Short mmCIF file of C-alpha atoms in Angstrom, two decimals:
data_model
loop_
_atom_site.label_atom_id
_atom_site.label_comp_id
_atom_site.label_asym_id
_atom_site.label_seq_id
_atom_site.Cartn_x
_atom_site.Cartn_y
_atom_site.Cartn_z
CA MET A 854 -5.85 7.14 20.73
CA LYS A 855 -2.64 6.82 20.88
CA CYS A 856 -0.89 4.17 17.90
CA LYS A 857 -0.72 0.78 20.39
CA ASP A 858 -4.38 1.07 21.26
CA ILE A 859 -5.21 0.91 17.44
CA ASN A 860 -5.20 -2.57 15.76
CA ILE A 861 -4.12 -2.06 11.67
CA ARG A 862 -3.00 -3.20 9.10
CA ASP A 863 -1.79 -1.71 6.56
CA PRO A 864 -1.27 1.89 7.29
CA PHE A 865 -1.36 4.97 5.37
CA VAL A 866 -1.03 8.82 6.20
CA LEU A 867 -2.78 11.54 3.99
CA SER A 868 -1.30 14.40 5.29
CA GLU A 869 -4.03 17.61 4.01
CA ASN A 870 -4.62 20.86 5.82
CA GLY A 871 -2.11 20.24 8.46
CA LYS A 872 -4.26 18.09 9.48
CA TYR A 873 -3.00 13.97 9.14
CA TYR A 874 -5.49 11.26 8.28
CA MET A 875 -4.81 7.19 9.04
CA TYR A 876 -5.91 4.15 7.24
CA GLY A 877 -5.81 0.91 7.23
CA THR A 878 -6.79 -2.44 7.12
CA ARG A 879 -8.65 -3.86 9.74
CA ALA A 880 -7.04 -6.35 11.11
CA LYS A 881 -9.58 -7.27 13.77
CA ASN A 882 -11.52 -10.48 12.27
CA PHE A 883 -8.54 -9.88 9.27
CA GLY A 884 -9.57 -11.40 6.08
CA VAL A 885 -13.05 -12.42 5.71
CA ASN A 886 -15.74 -9.89 6.37
CA VAL A 887 -14.32 -6.72 7.94
CA GLY A 888 -16.80 -4.46 7.05
CA GLY A 889 -15.90 -1.73 5.77
CA VAL A 890 -13.41 1.90 5.85
CA ASP A 891 -11.57 4.06 9.06
CA VAL A 892 -10.30 7.43 9.39
CA TYR A 893 -8.38 7.99 11.77
CA VAL A 894 -7.81 11.70 12.46
CA SER A 895 -4.41 13.52 14.36
CA SER A 896 -2.88 16.64 14.12
CA ASP A 897 -0.03 16.21 15.23
CA LEU A 898 0.75 11.85 14.51
CA GLU A 899 0.56 11.39 18.12
CA THR A 900 -2.96 11.49 19.70
CA TRP A 901 -5.35 9.90 17.15
CA SER A 902 -9.21 10.41 17.08
CA GLU A 903 -11.79 7.65 17.54
CA PRO A 904 -12.18 5.70 14.07
CA VAL A 905 -14.51 7.38 12.08
CA GLU A 906 -16.48 5.19 8.67
CA VAL A 907 -15.70 6.20 6.72
CA PHE A 908 -17.24 3.47 3.85
CA ASP A 909 -19.31 0.47 5.08
CA SER A 910 -18.93 -1.80 2.08
CA ALA A 911 -21.74 -3.59 3.02
CA ALA A 912 -24.09 -1.44 1.97
CA PHE A 913 -22.65 -1.76 -1.75
CA GLY A 914 -21.50 -5.11 -2.24
CA LEU A 915 -18.60 -6.04 -1.37
CA ASN A 916 -17.64 -7.65 2.42
CA GLY A 917 -17.94 -11.02 0.10
CA GLY A 918 -14.87 -11.46 2.06
CA VAL A 919 -11.27 -9.10 1.69
CA ASN A 920 -12.05 -5.58 2.13
CA TRP A 921 -8.02 -4.17 2.45
CA ALA A 922 -5.51 -1.66 2.16
CA PRO A 923 -6.82 1.60 1.79
CA GLU A 924 -5.06 4.01 0.01
CA VAL A 925 -6.68 7.41 -0.18
CA HIS A 926 -4.72 9.66 -2.37
CA LYS A 927 -5.54 13.19 -3.84
CA TYR A 928 -5.83 13.63 -7.65
CA ASN A 929 -7.57 16.03 -10.24
CA GLY A 930 -9.18 17.09 -7.32
CA GLY A 931 -10.98 14.85 -5.51
CA TYR A 932 -9.70 11.66 -3.04
CA TYR A 933 -9.61 8.53 -4.30
CA MET A 934 -9.69 5.17 -3.37
CA PHE A 935 -7.55 2.77 -4.16
CA ILE A 936 -8.29 -0.61 -2.03
CA THR A 937 -8.94 -4.67 -2.76
CA PHE A 938 -11.19 -6.10 -2.17
CA THR A 939 -12.52 -9.81 -2.84
CA GLN A 940 -15.11 -10.35 -6.30
CA LYS A 941 -17.52 -11.85 -7.48
CA ASN A 942 -15.72 -14.43 -9.35
CA GLY A 943 -14.04 -14.98 -6.17
CA LEU A 944 -10.42 -13.49 -6.93
CA ARG A 945 -9.13 -10.60 -5.04
CA GLY A 946 -8.36 -7.65 -7.38
CA THR A 947 -8.02 -3.57 -6.66
CA TYR A 948 -10.44 -1.23 -6.48
CA VAL A 949 -11.13 2.36 -6.78
CA LEU A 950 -14.04 4.26 -4.38
CA LYS A 951 -14.34 8.68 -5.20
CA ALA A 952 -15.04 11.50 -2.44
CA ASP A 953 -15.06 14.88 -2.04
CA SER A 954 -13.49 15.06 1.37
CA PRO A 955 -10.60 13.08 2.78
CA GLU A 956 -13.14 11.87 5.94
CA GLY A 957 -15.28 10.76 3.45
CA PRO A 958 -17.61 9.24 2.67
CA PHE A 959 -16.63 7.12 0.32
CA THR A 960 -18.60 5.58 -3.10
CA PRO A 961 -17.66 2.94 -5.78
CA HIS A 962 -16.12 5.20 -9.30
CA SER A 963 -14.85 2.44 -11.35
CA ASP A 964 -16.02 0.19 -13.13
CA GLY A 965 -15.44 -3.70 -10.63
CA ALA A 966 -11.49 -3.63 -10.18
CA VAL A 967 -9.26 -2.06 -12.34
CA THR A 968 -6.51 -5.64 -11.26
CA PRO A 969 -6.66 -7.62 -14.90
CA ASP A 970 -9.92 -10.05 -15.88
CA GLY A 971 -9.02 -13.83 -14.20
CA TRP A 972 -5.33 -12.31 -11.89
CA GLU A 973 -6.06 -12.78 -8.16
CA CYS A 974 -3.65 -9.26 -7.38
CA LEU A 975 -4.06 -7.17 -4.14
CA ASP A 976 -2.30 -3.69 -2.94
CA GLY A 977 -3.10 -1.68 -5.91
CA THR A 978 -1.63 1.62 -4.96
CA LEU A 979 -1.21 4.58 -7.72
CA TYR A 980 1.10 6.39 -9.73
CA VAL A 981 1.21 9.25 -11.51
CA GLU A 982 4.25 9.61 -14.13
CA ASP A 983 4.75 12.61 -16.98
CA GLY A 984 0.91 13.11 -16.23
CA THR A 985 0.02 9.34 -16.50
CA PRO A 986 -1.48 7.46 -13.81
CA TYR A 987 -0.68 4.32 -13.50
CA LEU A 988 -1.64 1.62 -10.98
CA VAL A 989 1.28 -0.87 -9.36
CA PHE A 990 0.02 -4.07 -7.70
CA CYS A 991 0.66 -7.16 -6.49
CA HIS A 992 -0.25 -10.48 -8.49
CA GLU A 993 -0.49 -12.74 -5.92
CA HIS A 994 1.52 -16.26 -4.94
CA THR A 995 -1.78 -17.48 -3.53
CA GLN A 996 -2.31 -18.04 -7.71
CA ILE A 997 0.93 -17.84 -9.20
CA THR A 998 3.57 -19.10 -6.78
CA ASP A 999 6.19 -17.32 -6.77
CA GLY A 1000 4.36 -13.91 -5.96
CA THR A 1001 5.06 -10.25 -8.17
CA VAL A 1002 4.66 -7.14 -9.38
CA CYS A 1003 3.38 -5.25 -11.90
CA PHE A 1004 2.55 -1.99 -13.27
CA ILE A 1005 -0.80 -1.63 -15.71
CA GLU A 1006 -2.31 2.32 -17.53
CA LEU A 1007 -5.28 3.53 -15.80
CA SER A 1008 -7.08 5.82 -18.08
CA ALA A 1009 -7.38 9.18 -17.14
CA ASP A 1010 -10.47 9.85 -15.15
CA LEU A 1011 -9.11 5.90 -12.91
CA THR A 1012 -12.36 3.78 -13.85
CA ARG A 1013 -10.85 1.16 -15.56
CA SER A 1014 -7.41 -0.16 -16.28
CA VAL A 1015 -5.80 0.36 -20.70
CA GLY A 1016 -3.09 -2.10 -22.14
CA GLU A 1017 -1.11 -4.58 -20.69
CA PRO A 1018 -0.92 -5.46 -17.64
CA VAL A 1019 3.61 -4.95 -16.82
CA THR A 1020 5.42 -7.26 -14.31
CA LEU A 1021 8.69 -5.70 -12.84
CA PHE A 1022 9.84 -8.73 -10.65
CA CYS A 1023 8.18 -11.84 -9.02
CA GLY A 1024 9.18 -12.13 -4.82
CA SER A 1025 12.10 -14.77 -5.86
CA SER A 1026 14.35 -12.79 -7.82
CA PRO A 1027 16.21 -9.96 -5.33
CA TYR A 1028 19.53 -10.68 -4.33
CA TYR A 1029 18.83 -11.05 -0.15
CA ILE A 1030 15.87 -13.82 -0.86
CA GLU A 1031 18.49 -16.64 -0.28
CA GLU A 1032 15.47 -19.94 0.62
CA ALA A 1033 12.30 -20.95 -0.44
CA PRO A 1034 9.84 -20.07 1.96
CA PRO A 1035 8.58 -23.26 3.80
CA ASP A 1036 5.70 -23.86 1.59
CA GLY A 1037 7.47 -22.48 -1.73
CA HIS A 1038 5.48 -19.31 -1.85
CA TYR A 1039 7.08 -16.51 -2.43
CA VAL A 1040 5.09 -13.37 -1.04
CA THR A 1041 4.53 -9.07 -2.92
CA ASP A 1042 2.71 -7.13 -1.20
CA GLY A 1043 1.64 -3.45 -0.32
CA PRO A 1044 4.17 -1.37 -3.74
CA PHE A 1045 4.39 2.45 -2.81
CA MET A 1046 6.13 4.66 -5.03
CA PHE A 1047 8.38 7.99 -3.84
CA LYS A 1048 10.64 10.48 -6.33
CA THR A 1049 13.29 11.62 -3.65
CA GLU A 1050 14.09 15.39 -3.09
CA ASN A 1051 16.77 14.22 -6.78
CA GLY A 1052 14.30 13.02 -8.92
CA THR A 1053 15.31 9.39 -7.77
CA LEU A 1054 11.90 7.05 -8.47
CA LEU A 1055 12.16 4.69 -5.66
CA MET A 1056 9.55 2.22 -5.18
CA LEU A 1057 8.75 0.63 -1.37
CA TRP A 1058 7.26 -2.98 -1.25
CA SER A 1059 7.11 -6.02 1.31
CA THR A 1060 7.79 -9.69 1.32
CA PHE A 1061 9.22 -12.64 4.30
CA ILE A 1062 13.23 -13.20 4.51
CA HIS A 1063 13.62 -15.80 6.91
CA SER A 1064 9.78 -16.24 7.84
CA ARG A 1065 9.18 -12.48 8.72
CA TYR A 1066 7.64 -9.68 7.26
CA ALA A 1067 10.27 -6.63 5.62
CA GLU A 1068 9.86 -3.77 4.43
CA CYS A 1069 11.57 -3.57 0.57
CA LEU A 1070 13.19 -1.19 -1.53
CA VAL A 1071 13.22 -0.77 -5.62
CA ARG A 1072 15.27 2.13 -7.34
CA PHE A 1073 14.50 3.04 -10.70
CA GLU A 1074 16.77 4.90 -13.34
CA GLY A 1075 16.28 7.31 -15.42
CA GLY A 1076 13.27 8.73 -12.83
CA SER A 1077 11.01 6.41 -14.64
CA ILE A 1078 9.24 3.13 -14.10
CA LYS A 1079 9.68 1.45 -17.29
CA ASN A 1080 13.54 2.34 -17.23
CA PRO A 1081 14.84 -0.73 -15.78
CA PHE A 1082 16.15 -0.89 -11.70
CA GLY A 1083 17.61 -3.07 -8.61
CA HIS A 1084 16.65 -4.17 -5.47
CA LEU A 1085 18.86 -1.82 -2.40
CA ALA A 1086 18.67 -3.22 0.78
CA PRO A 1087 16.03 -3.96 3.01
CA LEU A 1088 14.83 -0.71 5.46
CA ILE A 1089 13.47 -3.60 8.08
CA ASP A 1090 13.72 -6.98 8.14
CA ASP A 1091 12.56 -7.58 11.27
CA ASP A 1092 8.79 -8.09 11.07
CA GLY A 1093 7.39 -4.94 10.37
CA GLY A 1094 5.68 -4.15 6.77
CA HIS A 1095 3.43 -2.50 4.35
CA GLY A 1096 4.69 0.51 4.44
CA MET A 1097 4.78 4.23 2.40
CA LEU A 1098 6.04 7.42 3.07
CA PHE A 1099 4.63 10.55 3.61
CA LYS A 1100 5.78 14.62 4.98
CA ALA A 1101 5.33 15.42 7.84
CA GLY A 1102 6.25 19.59 7.84
CA ASP A 1103 9.97 19.29 6.99
CA LYS A 1104 10.36 15.54 7.80
CA LEU A 1105 9.97 12.77 6.43
CA PHE A 1106 8.07 9.75 7.90
CA LEU A 1107 8.01 6.05 7.36
CA THR A 1108 4.99 4.39 8.47
CA PHE A 1109 4.37 0.34 8.24
CA HIS A 1110 2.39 -2.42 10.86
CA THR A 1111 4.06 -4.23 13.25
CA PRO A 1112 4.55 -7.56 13.95
CA ASN A 1113 2.62 -9.50 11.52
CA ARG A 1114 0.38 -11.52 13.91
CA THR A 1115 -3.61 -11.07 14.08
CA ASP A 1116 -5.10 -9.00 16.65
CA TYR A 1117 -1.10 -7.49 17.69
CA GLU A 1118 -0.20 -4.89 14.98
CA ARG A 1119 0.22 -0.86 15.80
CA PRO A 1120 0.79 0.95 12.76
CA ARG A 1121 4.20 2.65 13.56
CA PHE A 1122 5.58 5.39 12.75
CA VAL A 1123 9.69 5.98 12.20
CA GLU A 1124 11.68 9.14 10.76
CA VAL A 1125 13.57 8.68 7.44
CA CYS A 1126 16.56 11.13 5.71
CA ASP A 1127 16.60 11.26 1.17
CA LYS A 1128 19.66 10.73 0.79
CA GLY A 1129 18.38 11.62 -2.93
CA ASN A 1130 19.28 8.29 -5.04
CA THR A 1131 18.00 5.50 -1.77
CA LEU A 1132 16.40 5.84 1.83
CA GLU A 1133 18.29 5.97 5.36
CA ILE A 1134 16.19 5.50 9.01
CA LYS A 1135 17.56 7.99 10.92
#
């Protein structure tokens, strides 16, 4: 399969053992009861295997709503999937699944959602700082109107969150958000943490700028998520977003989905340049 043949949202690539494993939100019937998660495997980022199911959400009673934004991170020798499901209380939350291989099968690992109780959340990603795991996630605009990006500490075994959530910023706060969306809701989506070669900590996240999906960038001072930060110029503002970064040999790639229209979403790969204190698309 080629990328043009793959209809997914929120692509996430794990590079392991000379292969690339791509996961994403099943885009057909996006939003409701899509049934689980697939992996596509490639050796060159151009030709991909047919999708192979790595998690059957219905088999574990987790297909009652969204199955969104699966990410697979290698942590302490295991493979952990962070994915958003609709909980029994009707609110979205990020769960942690586990497998012994990038090809699954994955099974539930966390004690339910690791996002805060009573919050509608999505798009949790793993970030480890000084040996401590954190979940970086979004508090949904559907509950609070002006969505936010937050983080919370996780237990060492990734089964639960510990401590209190910290809010970093809201969707209306970046300098380039010059007008309120038509419905008054400010979206925050898809955070992803990345350290540059000189140790600068950056975060990707997505929102809408002039009603078009965009890939945005934040830079933290001193290499820590607990330090002050600033918003940099968006990387993409023409209807692409929910991206992440990965290395392929000595090259750094950004993958994201575009366009942001149901049934038309495709994964895209662009090479980016690590400039030390920021990123640039080549």
